[in-house]
PDB file of C-alpha atoms in Angstrom:
ATOM      1  CA  MET A 256      60.453 132.995 117.349  1.00  0.00           C
ATOM      2  CA  TRP A 257      59.922 131.236 114.044  1.00  0.00           C
ATOM      3  CA  ARG A 258      62.926 133.078 112.557  1.00  0.00           C
ATOM      4  CA  LYS A 259      65.174 131.722 115.278  1.00  0.00           C
ATOM      5  CA  SER A 260      63.802 128.200 114.721  1.00  0.00           C
ATOM      6  CA  LEU A 261      64.330 128.540 110.966  1.00  0.00           C
ATOM      7  CA  SER A 262      67.876 129.746 111.568  1.00  0.00           C
ATOM      8  CA  VAL A 263      68.635 126.743 113.793  1.00  0.00           C
ATOM      9  CA  VAL A 264      67.123 124.303 111.281  1.00  0.00           C
ATOM     10  CA  LEU A 265      69.101 125.805 108.380  1.00  0.00           C
ATOM     11  CA  THR A 266      72.304 125.730 110.415  1.00  0.00           C
ATOM     12  CA  VAL A 267      71.815 122.079 111.309  1.00  0.00           C
ATOM     13  CA  LEU A 268      71.030 121.206 107.671  1.00  0.00           C
ATOM     14  CA  GLY A 269      74.094 123.124 106.480  1.00  0.00           C
ATOM     15  CA  LEU A 270      76.334 121.299 108.944  1.00  0.00           C
ATOM     16  CA  GLY A 271      74.797 117.986 107.863  1.00  0.00           C
ATOM     17  CA  VAL A 272      75.556 118.730 104.228  1.00  0.00           C
ATOM     18  CA  LEU A 273      79.144 119.684 105.057  1.00  0.00           C
ATOM     19  CA  ALA A 274      79.601 116.536 107.131  1.00  0.00           C
ATOM     20  CA  SER A 275      78.316 114.338 104.304  1.00  0.00           C
ATOM     21  CA  CYS A 276      80.718 115.970 101.840  1.00  0.00           C
ATOM     22  CA  SER A 277      83.704 115.245 104.035  1.00  0.00           C
ATOM     23  CA  SER A 278      83.072 111.506 104.427  1.00  0.00           C
ATOM     24  CA  ALA A 279      84.886 108.825 102.425  1.00  0.00           C
ATOM     25  CA  PRO A 280      84.285 109.017  98.670  1.00  0.00           C
ATOM     26  CA  TYR A 281      82.080 106.054  97.835  1.00  0.00           C
ATOM     27  CA  PHE A 282      82.144 106.928  94.146  1.00  0.00           C
ATOM     28  CA  VAL A 283      85.801 105.870  93.697  1.00  0.00           C
ATOM     29  CA  ALA A 284      86.116 102.552  91.858  1.00  0.00           C
ATOM     30  CA  ARG A 285      87.648  99.698  93.803  1.00  0.00           C
ATOM     31  CA  ASN A 286      89.820  96.923  92.429  1.00  0.00           C
ATOM     32  CA  GLU A 287      87.717  93.761  92.460  1.00  0.00           C
ATOM     33  CA  PRO A 288      89.610  90.555  93.420  1.00  0.00           C
ATOM     34  CA  TRP A 289      88.664  88.778  90.180  1.00  0.00           C
ATOM     35  CA  ARG A 290      90.587  91.303  88.041  1.00  0.00           C
ATOM     36  CA  ARG A 291      94.010  89.980  89.102  1.00  0.00           C
ATOM     37  CA  ASP A 292      93.009  86.361  88.420  1.00  0.00           C
ATOM     38  CA  PHE A 293      91.553  87.341  85.054  1.00  0.00           C
ATOM     39  CA  GLU A 294      94.717  89.210  84.057  1.00  0.00           C
ATOM     40  CA  ILE A 295      96.974  86.309  85.103  1.00  0.00           C
ATOM     41  CA  SER A 296      94.915  83.834  83.069  1.00  0.00           C
ATOM     42  CA  CYS A 297      95.086  86.197  80.083  1.00  0.00           C
ATOM     43  CA  LEU A 298      98.878  86.426  80.415  1.00  0.00           C
ATOM     44  CA  LYS A 299      99.191  82.622  80.620  1.00  0.00           C
ATOM     45  CA  SER A 300      97.052  82.219  77.491  1.00  0.00           C
ATOM     46  CA  GLY A 301      99.595  84.182  75.435  1.00  0.00           C
ATOM     47  CA  ALA A 302      96.960  86.538  74.037  1.00  0.00           C
ATOM     48  CA  VAL A 303      99.452  89.413  74.232  1.00  0.00           C
ATOM     49  CA  GLN A 304     102.986  88.876  72.954  1.00  0.00           C
ATOM     50  CA  GLU A 305     105.962  91.220  73.166  1.00  0.00           C
ATOM     51  CA  SER A 306     107.058  92.665  69.834  1.00  0.00           C
ATOM     52  CA  ALA A 307     108.812  95.697  68.367  1.00  0.00           C
ATOM     53  CA  PHE A 308     105.757  97.766  69.299  1.00  0.00           C
ATOM     54  CA  VAL A 309     104.642  96.042  72.527  1.00  0.00           C
ATOM     55  CA  ALA A 310     106.914  95.916  75.586  1.00  0.00           C
ATOM     56  CA  ALA A 311     106.183  94.389  79.007  1.00  0.00           C
ATOM     57  CA  GLY A 312     106.586  96.684  81.982  1.00  0.00           C
ATOM     58  CA  ALA A 313     106.858  96.442  85.754  1.00  0.00           C
ATOM     59  CA  SER A 314     103.803  95.779  87.909  1.00  0.00           C
ATOM     60  CA  ILE A 315     101.578  98.750  88.750  1.00  0.00           C
ATOM     61  CA  ASN A 316     100.134  98.635  92.253  1.00  0.00           C
ATOM     62  CA  GLY A 317      97.484 100.918  93.588  1.00  0.00           C
ATOM     63  CA  PRO A 318      94.335 101.153  95.677  1.00  0.00           C
ATOM     64  CA  SER A 319      92.040 101.486  92.675  1.00  0.00           C
ATOM     65  CA  VAL A 320      91.360  99.769  89.363  1.00  0.00           C
ATOM     66  CA  CYS A 321      94.490 101.336  87.899  1.00  0.00           C
ATOM     67  CA  GLY A 322      96.730  98.465  89.004  1.00  0.00           C
ATOM     68  CA  ALA A 323      98.103  95.812  86.645  1.00  0.00           C
ATOM     69  CA  VAL A 324     100.092  92.599  87.217  1.00  0.00           C
ATOM     70  CA  ARG A 325     102.129  93.025  84.030  1.00  0.00           C
ATOM     71  CA  PRO A 326     101.235  96.120  82.008  1.00  0.00           C
ATOM     72  CA  PHE A 327     102.282  96.462  78.397  1.00  0.00           C
ATOM     73  CA  THR A 328     103.480  99.627  76.703  1.00  0.00           C
ATOM     74  CA  LEU A 329     102.031  99.968  73.220  1.00  0.00           C
ATOM     75  CA  ASN A 330     104.091 102.268  70.972  1.00  0.00           C
ATOM     76  CA  ALA A 331     102.378 101.583  67.642  1.00  0.00           C
ATOM     77  CA  ALA A 332      99.678  99.525  65.925  1.00  0.00           C
ATOM     78  CA  LEU A 333      99.034  98.122  62.450  1.00  0.00           C
ATOM     79  CA  GLY A 334     102.652  97.123  61.969  1.00  0.00           C
ATOM     80  CA  GLY A 335     103.926 100.551  62.961  1.00  0.00           C
ATOM     81  CA  ALA A 336     101.600 102.490  60.617  1.00  0.00           C
ATOM     82  CA  VAL A 337      99.864 104.145  63.587  1.00  0.00           C
ATOM     83  CA  ALA A 338     102.185 105.518  66.296  1.00  0.00           C
ATOM     84  CA  PHE A 339     101.077 106.402  69.820  1.00  0.00           C
ATOM     85  CA  ARG A 340     102.622 109.489  71.418  1.00  0.00           C
ATOM     86  CA  PRO A 341     102.803 109.103  74.356  1.00  0.00           C
ATOM     87  CA  ALA A 342     102.813 105.329  74.405  1.00  0.00           C
ATOM     88  CA  ALA A 343      99.696 103.631  75.767  1.00  0.00           C
ATOM     89  CA  LYS A 344      99.832 101.482  78.936  1.00  0.00           C
ATOM     90  CA  LEU A 345      97.520  98.484  78.681  1.00  0.00           C
ATOM     91  CA  GLN A 346      96.839  95.360  80.700  1.00  0.00           C
ATOM     92  CA  CYS A 347      96.019  91.923  79.354  1.00  0.00           C
ATOM     93  CA  GLN A 348      92.251  91.348  79.159  1.00  0.00           C
TER      94      GLN A 348
END
């Protein structure tokens, strides 16, 4: 009798674990509303300027923190002494 009860309990626990694994991933970072405002104010301040090594790109939209209003592609730093391959995509912050 106790073996059958143990089997039922383990089955229910196993199904509970599987059900919890299939729910929405709460560990995925979300894009907070203040990030867009912060990036726009940074762009307006002129902190990042286009140059031979920094080029503005098209907006990146997405459901996570990977989005950017106006991303920049950085090909090199220190006046071209340090090259980036592949180029780095950065946002104004």
